[in-house]
Short mmCIF file of C-alpha atoms and ligand atoms in Angstrom, two decimals:
data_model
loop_
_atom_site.label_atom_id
_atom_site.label_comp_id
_atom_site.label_asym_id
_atom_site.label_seq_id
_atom_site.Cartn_x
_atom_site.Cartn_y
_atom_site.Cartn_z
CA UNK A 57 6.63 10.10 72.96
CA UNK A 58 3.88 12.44 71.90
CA UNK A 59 6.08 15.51 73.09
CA UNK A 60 9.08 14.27 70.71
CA UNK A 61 6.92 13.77 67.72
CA UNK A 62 5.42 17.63 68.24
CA UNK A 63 8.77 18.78 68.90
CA UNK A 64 10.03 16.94 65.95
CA UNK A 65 7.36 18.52 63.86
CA UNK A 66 8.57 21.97 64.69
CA UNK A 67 11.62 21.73 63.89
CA UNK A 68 11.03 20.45 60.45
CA UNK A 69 8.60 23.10 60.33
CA UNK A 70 10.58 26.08 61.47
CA UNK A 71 13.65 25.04 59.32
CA UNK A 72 10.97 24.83 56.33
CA UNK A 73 10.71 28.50 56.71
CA UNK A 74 14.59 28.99 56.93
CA UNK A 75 14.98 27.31 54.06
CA UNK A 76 12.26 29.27 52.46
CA UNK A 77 13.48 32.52 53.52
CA UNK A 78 17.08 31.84 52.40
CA UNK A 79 15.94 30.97 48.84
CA UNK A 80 18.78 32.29 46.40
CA UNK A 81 18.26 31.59 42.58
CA UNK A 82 20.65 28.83 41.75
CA UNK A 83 24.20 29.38 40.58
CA UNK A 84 23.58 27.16 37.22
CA UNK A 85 20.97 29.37 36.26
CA UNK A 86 22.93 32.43 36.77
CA UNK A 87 25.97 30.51 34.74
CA UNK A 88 23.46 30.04 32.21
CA UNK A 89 22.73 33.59 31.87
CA UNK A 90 26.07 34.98 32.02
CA UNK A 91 26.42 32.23 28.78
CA UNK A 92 24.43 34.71 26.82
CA UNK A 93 26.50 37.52 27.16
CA UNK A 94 23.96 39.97 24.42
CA UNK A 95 20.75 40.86 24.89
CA UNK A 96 18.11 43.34 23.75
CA UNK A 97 16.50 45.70 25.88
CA UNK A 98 13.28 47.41 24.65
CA UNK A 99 11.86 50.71 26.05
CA UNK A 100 8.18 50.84 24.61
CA UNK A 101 5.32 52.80 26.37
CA UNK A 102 2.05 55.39 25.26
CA UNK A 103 4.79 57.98 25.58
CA UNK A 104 6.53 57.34 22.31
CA UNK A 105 3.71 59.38 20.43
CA UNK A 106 5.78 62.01 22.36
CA UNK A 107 9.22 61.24 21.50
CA UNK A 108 10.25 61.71 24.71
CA UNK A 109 12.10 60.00 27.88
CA UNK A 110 9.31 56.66 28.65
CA UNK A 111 8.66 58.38 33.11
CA UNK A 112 11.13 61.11 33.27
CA UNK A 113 9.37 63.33 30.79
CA UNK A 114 5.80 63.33 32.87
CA UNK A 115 5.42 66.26 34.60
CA UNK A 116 8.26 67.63 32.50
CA UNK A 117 8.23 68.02 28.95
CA UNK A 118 5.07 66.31 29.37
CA UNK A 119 1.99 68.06 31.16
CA UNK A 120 0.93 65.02 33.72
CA UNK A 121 -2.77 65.19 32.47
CA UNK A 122 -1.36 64.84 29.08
CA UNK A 123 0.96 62.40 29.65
CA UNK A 124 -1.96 60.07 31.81
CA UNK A 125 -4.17 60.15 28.60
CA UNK A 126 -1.93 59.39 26.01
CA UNK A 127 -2.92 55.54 26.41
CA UNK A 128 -6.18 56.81 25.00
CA UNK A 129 -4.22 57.06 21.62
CA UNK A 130 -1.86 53.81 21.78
CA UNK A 131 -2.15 52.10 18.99
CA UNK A 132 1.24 50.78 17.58
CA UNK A 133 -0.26 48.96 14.52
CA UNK A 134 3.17 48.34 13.15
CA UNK A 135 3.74 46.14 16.43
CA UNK A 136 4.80 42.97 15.30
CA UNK A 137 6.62 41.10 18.03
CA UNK A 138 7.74 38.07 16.04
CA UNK A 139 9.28 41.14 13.71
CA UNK A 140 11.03 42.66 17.12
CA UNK A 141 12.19 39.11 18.78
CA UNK A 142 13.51 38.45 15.01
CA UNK A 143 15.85 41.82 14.64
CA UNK A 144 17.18 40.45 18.29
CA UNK A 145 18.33 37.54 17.09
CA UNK A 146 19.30 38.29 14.01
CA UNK A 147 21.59 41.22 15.70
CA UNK A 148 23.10 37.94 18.14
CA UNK A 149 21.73 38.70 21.13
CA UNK A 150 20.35 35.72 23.07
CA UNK A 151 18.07 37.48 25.78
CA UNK A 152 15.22 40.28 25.38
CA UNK A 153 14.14 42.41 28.09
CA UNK A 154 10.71 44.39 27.65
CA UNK A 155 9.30 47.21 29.92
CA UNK A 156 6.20 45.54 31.28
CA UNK A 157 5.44 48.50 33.56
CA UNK A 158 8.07 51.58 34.00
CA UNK A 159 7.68 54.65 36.53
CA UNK A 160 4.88 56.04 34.86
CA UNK A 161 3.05 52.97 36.06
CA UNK A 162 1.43 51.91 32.40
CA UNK A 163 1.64 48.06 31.80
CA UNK A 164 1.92 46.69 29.01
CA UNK A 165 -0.02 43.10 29.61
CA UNK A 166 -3.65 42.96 30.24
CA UNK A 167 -3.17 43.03 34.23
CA UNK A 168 -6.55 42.28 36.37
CA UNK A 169 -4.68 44.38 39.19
CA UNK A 170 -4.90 48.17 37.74
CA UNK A 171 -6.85 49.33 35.05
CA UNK A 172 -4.12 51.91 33.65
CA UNK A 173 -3.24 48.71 30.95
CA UNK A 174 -2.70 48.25 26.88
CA UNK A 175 -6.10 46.61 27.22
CA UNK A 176 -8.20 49.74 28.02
CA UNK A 177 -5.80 50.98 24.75
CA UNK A 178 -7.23 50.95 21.06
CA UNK A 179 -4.42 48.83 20.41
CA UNK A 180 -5.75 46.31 22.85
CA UNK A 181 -3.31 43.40 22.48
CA UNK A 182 -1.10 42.22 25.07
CA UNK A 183 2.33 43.14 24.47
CA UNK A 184 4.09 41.32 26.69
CA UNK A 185 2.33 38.21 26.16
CA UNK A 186 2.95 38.13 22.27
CA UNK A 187 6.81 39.28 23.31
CA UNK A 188 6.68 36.17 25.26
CA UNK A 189 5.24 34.05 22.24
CA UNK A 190 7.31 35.19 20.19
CA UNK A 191 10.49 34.57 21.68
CA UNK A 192 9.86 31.41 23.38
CA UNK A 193 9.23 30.37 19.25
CA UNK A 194 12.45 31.68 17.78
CA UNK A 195 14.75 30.36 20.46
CA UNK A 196 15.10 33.80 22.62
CA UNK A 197 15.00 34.30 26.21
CA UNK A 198 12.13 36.33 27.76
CA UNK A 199 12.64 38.81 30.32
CA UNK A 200 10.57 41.63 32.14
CA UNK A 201 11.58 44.87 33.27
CA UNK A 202 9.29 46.46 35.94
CA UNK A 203 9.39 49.53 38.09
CA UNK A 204 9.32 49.25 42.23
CA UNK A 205 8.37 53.15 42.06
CA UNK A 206 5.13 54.19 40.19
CA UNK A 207 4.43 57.79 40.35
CA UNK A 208 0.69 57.06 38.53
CA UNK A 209 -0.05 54.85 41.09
CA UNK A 210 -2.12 56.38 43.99
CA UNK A 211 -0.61 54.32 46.55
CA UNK A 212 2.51 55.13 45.89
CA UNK A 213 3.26 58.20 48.20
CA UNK A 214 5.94 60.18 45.03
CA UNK A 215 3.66 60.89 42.14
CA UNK A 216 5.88 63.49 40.21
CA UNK A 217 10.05 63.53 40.67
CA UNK A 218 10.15 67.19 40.34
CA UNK A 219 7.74 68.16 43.10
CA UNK A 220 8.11 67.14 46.37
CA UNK A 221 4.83 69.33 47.86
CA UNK A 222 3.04 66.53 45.34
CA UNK A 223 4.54 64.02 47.74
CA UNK A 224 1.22 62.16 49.49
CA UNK A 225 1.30 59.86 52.75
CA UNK A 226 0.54 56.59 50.04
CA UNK A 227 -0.08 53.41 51.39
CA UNK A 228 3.16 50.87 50.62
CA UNK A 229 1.30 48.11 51.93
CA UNK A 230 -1.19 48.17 49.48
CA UNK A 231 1.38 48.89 46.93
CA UNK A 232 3.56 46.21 47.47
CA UNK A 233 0.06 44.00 47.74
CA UNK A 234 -0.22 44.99 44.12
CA UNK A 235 2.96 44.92 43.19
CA UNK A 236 2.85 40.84 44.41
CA UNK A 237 -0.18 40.41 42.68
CA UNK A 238 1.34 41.48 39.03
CA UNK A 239 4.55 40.17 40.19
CA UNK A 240 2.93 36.40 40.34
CA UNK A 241 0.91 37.57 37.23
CA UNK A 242 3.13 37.65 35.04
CA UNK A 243 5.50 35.13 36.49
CA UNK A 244 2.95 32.49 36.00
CA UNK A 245 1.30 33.65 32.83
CA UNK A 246 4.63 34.84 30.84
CA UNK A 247 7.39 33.03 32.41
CA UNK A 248 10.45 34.97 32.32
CA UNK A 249 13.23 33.62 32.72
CA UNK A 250 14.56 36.96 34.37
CA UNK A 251 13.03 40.01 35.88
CA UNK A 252 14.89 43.16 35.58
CA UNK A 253 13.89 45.45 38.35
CA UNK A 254 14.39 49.50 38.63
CA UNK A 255 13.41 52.23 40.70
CA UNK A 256 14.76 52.00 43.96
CA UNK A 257 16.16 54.73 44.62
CA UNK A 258 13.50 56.81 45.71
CA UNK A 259 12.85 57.14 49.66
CA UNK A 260 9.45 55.44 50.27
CA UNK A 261 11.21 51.72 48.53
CA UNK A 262 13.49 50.07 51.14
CA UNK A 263 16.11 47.74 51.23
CA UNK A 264 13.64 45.52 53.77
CA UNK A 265 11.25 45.88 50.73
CA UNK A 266 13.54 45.03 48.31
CA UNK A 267 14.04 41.61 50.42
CA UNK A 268 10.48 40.59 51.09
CA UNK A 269 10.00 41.40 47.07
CA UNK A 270 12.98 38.95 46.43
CA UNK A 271 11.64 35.86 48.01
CA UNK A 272 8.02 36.42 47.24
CA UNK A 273 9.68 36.17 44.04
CA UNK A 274 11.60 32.85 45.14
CA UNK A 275 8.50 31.26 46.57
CA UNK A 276 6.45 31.75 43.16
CA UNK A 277 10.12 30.52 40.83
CA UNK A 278 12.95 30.21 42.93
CA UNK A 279 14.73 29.71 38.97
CA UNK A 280 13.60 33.13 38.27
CA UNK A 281 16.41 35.72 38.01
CA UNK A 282 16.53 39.20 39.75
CA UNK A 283 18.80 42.02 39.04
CA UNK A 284 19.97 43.85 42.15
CA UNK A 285 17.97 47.00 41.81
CA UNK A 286 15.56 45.72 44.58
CA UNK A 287 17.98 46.33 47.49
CA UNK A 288 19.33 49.98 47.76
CA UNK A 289 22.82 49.60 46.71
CA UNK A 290 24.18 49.22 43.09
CA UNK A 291 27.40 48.66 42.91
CA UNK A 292 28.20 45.41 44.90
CA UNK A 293 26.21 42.75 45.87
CA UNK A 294 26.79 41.69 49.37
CA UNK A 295 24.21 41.88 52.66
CA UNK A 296 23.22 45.66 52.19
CA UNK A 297 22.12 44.56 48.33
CA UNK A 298 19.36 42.59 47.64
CA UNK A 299 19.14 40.29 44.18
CA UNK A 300 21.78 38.25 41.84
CA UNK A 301 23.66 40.40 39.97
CA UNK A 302 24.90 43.74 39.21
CA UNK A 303 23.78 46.42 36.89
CA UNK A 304 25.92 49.25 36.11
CA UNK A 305 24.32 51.35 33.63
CA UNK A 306 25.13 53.77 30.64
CA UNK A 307 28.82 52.61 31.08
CA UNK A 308 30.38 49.63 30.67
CA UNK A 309 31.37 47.43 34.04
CA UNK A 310 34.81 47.01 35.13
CA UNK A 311 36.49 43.36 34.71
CA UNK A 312 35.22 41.48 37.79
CA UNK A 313 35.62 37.70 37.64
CA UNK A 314 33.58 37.52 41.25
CA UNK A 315 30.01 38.81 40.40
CA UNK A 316 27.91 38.47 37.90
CA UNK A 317 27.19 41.51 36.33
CA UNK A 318 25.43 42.96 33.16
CA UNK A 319 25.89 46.65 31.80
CA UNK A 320 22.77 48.22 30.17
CA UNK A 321 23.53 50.96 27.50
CA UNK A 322 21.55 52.72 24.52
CA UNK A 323 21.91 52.46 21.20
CA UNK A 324 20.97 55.69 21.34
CA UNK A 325 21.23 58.40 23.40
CA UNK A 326 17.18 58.29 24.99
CA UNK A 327 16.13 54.75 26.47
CA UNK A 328 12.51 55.55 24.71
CA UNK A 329 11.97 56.40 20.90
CA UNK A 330 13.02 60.04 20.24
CA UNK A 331 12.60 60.96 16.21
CA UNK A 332 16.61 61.79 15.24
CA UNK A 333 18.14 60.49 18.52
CA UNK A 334 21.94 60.06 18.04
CA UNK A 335 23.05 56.89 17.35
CA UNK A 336 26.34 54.98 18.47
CA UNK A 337 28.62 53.83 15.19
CA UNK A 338 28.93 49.61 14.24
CA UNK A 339 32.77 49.94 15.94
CA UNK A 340 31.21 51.61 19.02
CA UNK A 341 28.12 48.98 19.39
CA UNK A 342 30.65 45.87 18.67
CA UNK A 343 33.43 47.54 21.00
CA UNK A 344 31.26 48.16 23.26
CA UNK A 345 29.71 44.27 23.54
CA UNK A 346 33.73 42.93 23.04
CA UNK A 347 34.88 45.24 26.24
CA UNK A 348 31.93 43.87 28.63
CA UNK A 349 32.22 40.42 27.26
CA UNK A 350 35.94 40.83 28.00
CA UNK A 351 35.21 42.45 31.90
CA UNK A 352 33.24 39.08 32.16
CA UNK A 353 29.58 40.63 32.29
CA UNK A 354 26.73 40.63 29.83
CA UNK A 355 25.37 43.86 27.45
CA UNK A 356 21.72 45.01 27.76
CA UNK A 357 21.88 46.53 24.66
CA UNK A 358 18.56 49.22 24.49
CA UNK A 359 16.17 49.98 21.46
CA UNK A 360 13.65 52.13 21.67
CA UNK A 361 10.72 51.34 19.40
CA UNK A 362 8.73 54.15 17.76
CA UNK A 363 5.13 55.29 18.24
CA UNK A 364 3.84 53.07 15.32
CA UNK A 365 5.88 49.93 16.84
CA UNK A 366 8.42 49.63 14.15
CA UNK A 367 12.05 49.75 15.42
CA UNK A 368 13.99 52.38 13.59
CA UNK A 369 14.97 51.09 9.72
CA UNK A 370 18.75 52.38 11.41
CA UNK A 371 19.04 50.93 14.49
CA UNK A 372 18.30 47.27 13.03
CA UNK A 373 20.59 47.41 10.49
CA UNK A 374 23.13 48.58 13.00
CA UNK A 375 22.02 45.21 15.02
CA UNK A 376 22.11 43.54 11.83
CA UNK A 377 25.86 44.17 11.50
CA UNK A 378 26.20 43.51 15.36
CA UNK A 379 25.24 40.02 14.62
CA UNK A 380 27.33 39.60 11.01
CA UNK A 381 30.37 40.29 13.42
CA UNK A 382 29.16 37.51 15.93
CA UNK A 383 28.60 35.35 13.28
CA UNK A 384 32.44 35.52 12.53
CA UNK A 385 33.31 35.75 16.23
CA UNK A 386 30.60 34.84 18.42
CA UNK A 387 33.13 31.79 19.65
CA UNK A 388 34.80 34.54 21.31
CA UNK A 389 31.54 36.00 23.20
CA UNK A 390 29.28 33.11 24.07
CA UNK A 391 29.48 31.59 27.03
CA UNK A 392 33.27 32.64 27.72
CA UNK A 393 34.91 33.93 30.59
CA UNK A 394 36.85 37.67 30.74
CA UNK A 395 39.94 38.05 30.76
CA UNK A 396 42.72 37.24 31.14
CA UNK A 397 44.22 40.52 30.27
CA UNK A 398 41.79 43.41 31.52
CA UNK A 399 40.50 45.72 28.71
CA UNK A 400 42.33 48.93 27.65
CA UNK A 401 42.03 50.98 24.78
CA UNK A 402 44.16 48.83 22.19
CA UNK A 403 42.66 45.32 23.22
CA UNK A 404 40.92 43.00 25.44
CA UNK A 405 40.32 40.01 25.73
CA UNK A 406 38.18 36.56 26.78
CA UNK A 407 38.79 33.07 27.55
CA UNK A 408 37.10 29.44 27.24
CA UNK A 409 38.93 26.58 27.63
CA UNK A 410 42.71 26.26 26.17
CA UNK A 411 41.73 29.47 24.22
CA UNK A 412 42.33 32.99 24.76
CA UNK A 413 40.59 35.45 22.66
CA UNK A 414 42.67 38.48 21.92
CA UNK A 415 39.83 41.68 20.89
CA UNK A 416 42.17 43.92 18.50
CA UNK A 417 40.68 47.63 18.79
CA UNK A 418 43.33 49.65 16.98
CA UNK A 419 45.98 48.99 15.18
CA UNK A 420 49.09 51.32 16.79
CA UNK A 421 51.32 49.54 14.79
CA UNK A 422 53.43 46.89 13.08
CA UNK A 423 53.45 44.58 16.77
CA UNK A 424 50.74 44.32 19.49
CA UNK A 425 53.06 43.86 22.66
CA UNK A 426 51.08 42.28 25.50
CA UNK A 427 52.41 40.16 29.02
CA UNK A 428 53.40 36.99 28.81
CA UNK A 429 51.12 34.95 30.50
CA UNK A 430 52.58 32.80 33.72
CA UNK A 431 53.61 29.06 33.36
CA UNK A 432 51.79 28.63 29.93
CA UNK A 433 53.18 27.71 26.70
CA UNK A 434 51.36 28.78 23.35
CA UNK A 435 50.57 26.13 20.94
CA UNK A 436 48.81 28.03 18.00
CA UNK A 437 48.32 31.48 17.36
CA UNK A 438 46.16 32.65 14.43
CA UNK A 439 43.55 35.55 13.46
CA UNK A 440 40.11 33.54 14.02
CA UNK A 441 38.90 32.67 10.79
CA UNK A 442 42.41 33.27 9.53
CA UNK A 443 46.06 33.30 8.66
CA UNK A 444 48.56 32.42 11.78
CA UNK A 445 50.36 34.68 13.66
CA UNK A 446 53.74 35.04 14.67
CA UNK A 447 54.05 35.42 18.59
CA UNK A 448 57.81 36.14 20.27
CA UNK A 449 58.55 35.84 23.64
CA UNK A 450 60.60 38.69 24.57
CA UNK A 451 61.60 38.94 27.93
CA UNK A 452 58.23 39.87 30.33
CA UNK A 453 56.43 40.39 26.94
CA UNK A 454 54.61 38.58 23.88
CA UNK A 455 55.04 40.52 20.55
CA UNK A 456 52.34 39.47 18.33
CA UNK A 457 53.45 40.52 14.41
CA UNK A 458 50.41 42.39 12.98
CA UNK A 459 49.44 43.17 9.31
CA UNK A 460 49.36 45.94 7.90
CA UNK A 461 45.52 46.41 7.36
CA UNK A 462 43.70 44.04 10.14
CA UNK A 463 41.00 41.22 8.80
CA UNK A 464 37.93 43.23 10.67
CA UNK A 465 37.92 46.87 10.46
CA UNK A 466 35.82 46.91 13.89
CA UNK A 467 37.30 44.50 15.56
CA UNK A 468 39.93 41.75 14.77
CA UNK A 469 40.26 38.53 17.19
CA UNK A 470 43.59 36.51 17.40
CA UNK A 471 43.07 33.40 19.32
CA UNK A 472 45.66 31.85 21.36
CA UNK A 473 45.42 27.82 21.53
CA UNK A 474 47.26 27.02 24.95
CA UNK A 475 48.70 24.47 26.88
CA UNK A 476 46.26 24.08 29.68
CA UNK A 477 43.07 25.38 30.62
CA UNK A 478 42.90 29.46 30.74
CA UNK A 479 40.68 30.17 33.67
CA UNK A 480 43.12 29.57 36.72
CA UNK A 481 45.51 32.22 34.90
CA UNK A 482 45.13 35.22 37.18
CA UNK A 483 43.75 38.23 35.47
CA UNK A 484 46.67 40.71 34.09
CA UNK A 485 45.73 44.28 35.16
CA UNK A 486 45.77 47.11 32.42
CA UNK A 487 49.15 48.75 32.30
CA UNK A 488 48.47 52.39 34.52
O1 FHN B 660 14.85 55.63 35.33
C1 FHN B 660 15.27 54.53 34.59
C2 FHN B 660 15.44 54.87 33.15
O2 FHN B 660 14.24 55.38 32.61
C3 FHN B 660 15.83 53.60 32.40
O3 FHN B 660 14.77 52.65 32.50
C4 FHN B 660 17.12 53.05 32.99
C5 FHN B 660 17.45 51.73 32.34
O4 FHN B 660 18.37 51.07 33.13
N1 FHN B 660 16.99 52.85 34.44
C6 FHN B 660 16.55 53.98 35.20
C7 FHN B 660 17.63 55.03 35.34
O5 FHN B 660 18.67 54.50 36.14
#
């Protein structure tokens, strides 16, 4: 009897830890995510009294001594995060995403776990923990991005990019020890909803600790969202990846209906503040957010706040207009599904529920010609917001009778009331 019970006992036990090392964030959290579609990204460091690239420019345009001391002169007093969480959501986006610690290993909470913090700054104040504030009292998701390589960090065997004879033997135990230690930090004290990682490219960061990272994560949140830059591949997620979604960066993802996936791209052209950086026109920032909404992934749209802490006078007016257009069409964004035509250069489009979103881009001319879609009829067929539109079934082919000027100069949305639900109508391929 005794022997049973014991034997019982380690079973439960043993598939404890199965179950434990098999954590996977849930799928309704993920669907909850992928509802918000927009989000802000924020690249914010000492380096910004620089104007140049927040890690990448250490060592480079940056003297490494230099670039190590500059925390000795952070002192954004123009930070004002209820000011940066506001010019988020004002600009539509539902999710923010702040660099708590990038490669150059400076963190921007008050960490007990490395002394190379905004709280051995003159500014002092913890960054991420008034981000966190703020957001969590205007309605906005809180996220963290932080670095698996840290070239400041002693442990870490790569401490400058450029220079391999720089490269020391490190110890990645104690790193990842650390690492854990903030990871849980900041977990518990901040609770983001998603953390955004980067950096694994580099040799001494392995898929294997990409996977214990991942569910010491789990065990602290399971809830807690990880992009896939962990593992050591980026562009799929299967068992050679490790985390829950995709992140293809700088360009905007293909249409995949299978996995979650999120595009992050710069306003600008620099992730970090650079005085007179180039920045992307209203059509390119709304066609930009329309085309990934309409691939079925999220945009992790970057700003790059200034030395001071003020975001550029520019760039938030730019997000300002971002958001007048989703405050027309954000119907056609939220929480939709892409497709079911894939995006090309003269539309796109989206779907939720009977509806299908057409995205006009250009206006070629007098009649949009798109596929008919397969055992559907159209009910209704109007610009959003106004007049109706005439639709003609032509053989294989819908033409859609356009005006001569379009309602929205950036980007005009005809919706299409159907039949029957949209999201079991297969996607429709771009024409080659
Ligand atoms: O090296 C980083 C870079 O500085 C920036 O943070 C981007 C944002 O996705 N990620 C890495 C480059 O792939």
């Amino acid at each position: 009897m005794m022997k049973k019970r014991v034997g019982l006992i380690i079973v439960l036990a043993l598939s404890t830890c199965i179950a434990i090392a098999q954590q996977k964030t849930p799928k309704a959290v993920m669907d909850q995510f992928m509802d918000k579609r927009f989000g802000m990204f924020i690249h914010f460091g000492p380096v910004t009294q620089r104007g140049t690239e927040i890690g990448w420019s250490r060592n480079k345009e940056v003297a490494q001594a230099d670039y190590d001391s500059l925390y000795h002169e952070f002192n954004p007093t123009l930070f004002n995060a209820d000011t940066w969480v506001k010019t988020a959501k004002d600009a539509g986006m539902k999710y923010l995403v702040i660099t708590a610690k990038h490669h150059d290993g400076f963190c921007l909470w008050p960490t007990v776990f490395s002394d190379y913090n905004v709280s051995r700054s003159p500014f002092k104040r913890d960054i991420v923990g008034e981000l966190a504030q703020a957001c969590k009292t205007q309605g906005i998701t809180f996220c963290i991005y932080f670095t698996v390589l840290d070239w400041h960090d002693a442990d870490y065997p790569i401490h400058n990019p450029y220079d391999s004879t720089q490269n020391v033997k490190g110890d990645m135990t104690a790193f990842k020890t650390r690492m854990k230690n903030e990871l849980k930090e900041v977990i518990t004290k901040y609770k983001p909803f998603m953390l955004w990682f980067d950096g694994y490219w580099e040799k001494p960061w392995t898929k294997e600790d990409g996977k214990e990272i991942y569910q010491f994560i789990k065990s602290v949140d399971v809830n807690v969202i990880v992009n896939n830059r962990l593992g050591k591949v980026s562009d799929k997620l299967n068992d050679e990846s490790v985390g829950d979604y995709l992140t293809p960066e700088q360009t905007i993802g293909k249409l995949n209906m299978a996995e979650p996936w999120e595009s992050c791209i710069t306003i600008c052209n620099q992730w970090a503040w650079k005085p007179n950086d180039q920045m992307k026109s209203l059509k390119q920032c709304i066609q930009t957010l329309v085309t990934t909404a309409s691939g079925n992934g999220n945009l992790l749209f970057n700003v790059g706040p200034a030395m001071d802490g003020h975001i550029e006078a520019r760039q938030v007016k730019r997000l300002q207009d971002m958001g007048a257009w989703l405050k027309l069409y954000g119907e056609s964004i939220y929480s939709t599904h892409g497709g079911p035509y894939a995006p090309n250069e003269q539309y796109s489009a989206t779907r939720k529920g009977n509806k299908v979103y057409l995205h006009i881009f250009q206006r070629k001319d007098g009649t949009l010609i798109i596929p008919v879609l397969p055992n559907v009829k159209i009910n209704k067929a109007y610009f959003m917001n106004g007049a109706a539109v005439t639709v003609k079934t032509e053989k294989s082919n819908y033409n859609i009778a356009l005006p001569a000027v379009l309602p929205d100069e950036n980007c005009s949305v005809i919706v299409l009331e159907l039949n029957k639900n949209t999201i079991d109508i297969p996607v429709i391929p771009a024409k080659a």
